[in-house]
């Protein structure tokens, strides 16, 4: 798997197939990026579970915080890790002890650990690094285009009208739509120097 | 379908514009509305708190404008864009995110006259100081860097004579100084030059010129390359510090590689107010669909006219980077191999009077103060835009009494040459 550039269909199939997402490092503070992403994904119908040992006893959008992945009472499809690159490996190791195994390890924007990714992939999991599922959902549904963001998709097909609350379809046929190579290069240089 | 990278002309027609989900309309609808209803109170709160993507009020965003934004971002290879009311508005909004009173910007001396005015007078009144540097002498940019420098500003193809700027050399100065490079790409358009590929962090345009292309609608745009780390060294607190108006959100942390475009929208456009009319956005979008065709024709016509003038007995000199002997020809072949643009100057042996006569004798060229129209345009700076300057100042700003500026349109080149020939002989 090339973790520098993901095919849109790879991301689309993950976001279309996962239902339960545990967010490690979720924050109950409503201006934190993890809160934004948690709320956005919950509103699009994902079964969200906030994981953060510092907030056990509190809830996030009505969902109770748990201290660790092992404390979750149901199978998890995806683990979205809102932690720095240096804290990824222990989360992946904990994830690989779960039964049944999760299907996807997702590391947030700015987070990348290639060794942890290799370990997860060796166990048959799909891995996404240095991306935000909120941004990717918004990009592939083209909702993010409302903010003038380059969604890098083109389509001559009418997008399906949302049928389930605010969930816009990801199933619009699309064509890769231009690159942001300079930004990708800058991000790569930054991760290599830090 | 597997991912593939579409070409420039495909992006010019399609980027940002999908069929309307409700009606199926294929052309981009003009959403001529000030405001947008919320689904419920929580949706409204999410939008105001920047937690959700969506429309609130046309001063902050509009679906027609958003198509224009995504299209120009795609053409420039940027992560996001923000459309505003004019090129001048784009410059104010960009610098408001970067400078506090007492900070400095280094700007190329060769700029559009309107930008020189804006930087010298309006920005000075905001406490934003300008240090001028010479794009023909890269060291002058290095010498101008101080601890207060917050950005470097250049034009890719520069006014008034269509000179070509060595973007990569100046980008290297900006990187070393730890400041973003802002490139005004108006005269080149992304068809000729993509500044982000050469190290620009921010690109601005007057959409009024070649992108809109038909001389009918004002507009400006800011493109975020997604390349600059705004949080390093804490030099750009608008992007790196908690924003009190959004309950403590940090813009870069929240929006990643399109944070600058978001800051321009939610801090700049929202509070300064220079919103683009959705009708203008529609007109400009329609223009962009034919940008590759028009721009090539503009360049081919300009080269033919420049060649004609360079051998004309009434003409003493032609400044066009597309001519083999021109001092900017090597830079043009590197940065703009498809053509040297369509705005250039030439000098008349007959001096000031010959300039005045030429302008009044032309029948097809329009005498006006704009560039980048389908129609060919002419101006004699010494008797118009620069008439308030003394002769020495006119020469220094490239508006000597014998200088005439042309913006070549997309008519038949034979007709343009015939019109110039008869006017030069009259």
Tab-separated table of C-alpha atoms in Angstrom, chain A residues 23-42 48 52 60-61 65 80-84 106 108-111 131-135, chain B residues 49-53 231 239-243 246-259:
chain	number	residue	atom	x	y	z
A	23	UNK	CA	-11.928	7.318	18.318
A	24	UNK	CA	-8.790	7.138	20.476
A	25	UNK	CA	-7.936	10.556	21.883
A	26	UNK	CA	-11.459	11.973	21.475
A	27	UNK	CA	-11.969	15.219	23.392
A	28	UNK	CA	-15.164	16.498	25.016
A	29	UNK	CA	-13.932	20.089	24.479
A	30	UNK	CA	-16.055	21.487	21.658
A	31	UNK	CA	-13.283	23.455	19.883
A	32	UNK	CA	-10.865	20.522	19.544
A	33	UNK	CA	-10.447	18.950	16.095
A	34	UNK	CA	-11.278	15.490	17.534
A	35	UNK	CA	-14.630	16.822	18.794
A	36	UNK	CA	-15.373	18.237	15.307
A	37	UNK	CA	-14.580	14.936	13.626
A	38	UNK	CA	-16.472	12.858	16.230
A	39	UNK	CA	-19.621	14.960	15.869
A	40	UNK	CA	-19.428	15.028	12.080
A	41	UNK	CA	-19.040	11.256	11.785
A	42	UNK	CA	-21.778	10.588	14.371
A	48	UNK	CA	-18.982	6.347	17.418
A	52	UNK	CA	-9.890	8.543	26.407
A	60	UNK	CA	-19.565	12.869	24.074
A	61	UNK	CA	-22.758	13.427	22.079
A	65	UNK	CA	-16.144	7.559	27.217
A	80	UNK	CA	-9.443	6.428	14.392
A	81	UNK	CA	-6.313	7.511	16.286
A	82	UNK	CA	-6.191	11.161	17.326
A	83	UNK	CA	-2.685	10.963	18.822
A	84	UNK	CA	0.804	12.116	17.768
A	106	UNK	CA	-6.882	5.221	10.647
A	108	UNK	CA	-5.294	11.370	11.885
A	109	UNK	CA	-3.943	14.274	9.865
A	110	UNK	CA	-0.305	14.800	10.858
A	111	UNK	CA	0.083	11.300	12.371
A	131	UNK	CA	-5.707	11.858	6.779
A	132	UNK	CA	-8.888	13.035	8.491
A	133	UNK	CA	-12.044	10.929	7.945
A	134	UNK	CA	-14.177	14.067	8.200
A	135	UNK	CA	-12.205	15.775	5.444
B	49	UNK	CA	-18.736	27.157	15.109
B	50	UNK	CA	-16.949	25.911	11.942
B	51	UNK	CA	-17.761	22.319	12.931
B	52	UNK	CA	-19.732	21.567	9.757
B	53	UNK	CA	-19.242	22.402	6.069
B	231	UNK	CA	2.414	27.281	13.359
B	239	UNK	CA	-3.520	30.846	12.070
B	240	UNK	CA	-1.693	29.322	15.012
B	241	UNK	CA	-3.274	30.892	18.124
B	242	UNK	CA	-6.750	30.217	19.567
B	243	UNK	CA	-9.262	32.557	17.892
B	246	UNK	CA	-14.517	31.082	17.384
B	247	UNK	CA	-14.320	30.108	21.087
B	248	UNK	CA	-10.627	29.242	20.912
B	249	UNK	CA	-10.277	27.247	17.684
B	250	UNK	CA	-6.759	27.177	16.221
B	251	UNK	CA	-7.218	27.509	12.464
B	252	UNK	CA	-4.183	25.549	11.234
B	253	UNK	CA	-4.638	22.733	13.742
B	254	UNK	CA	-8.284	22.365	12.717
B	255	UNK	CA	-8.064	22.778	8.945
B	256	UNK	CA	-4.621	21.384	8.091
B	257	UNK	CA	-3.396	22.065	4.595
B	258	UNK	CA	-6.254	24.393	3.621
B	259	UNK	CA	-6.080	26.472	6.811
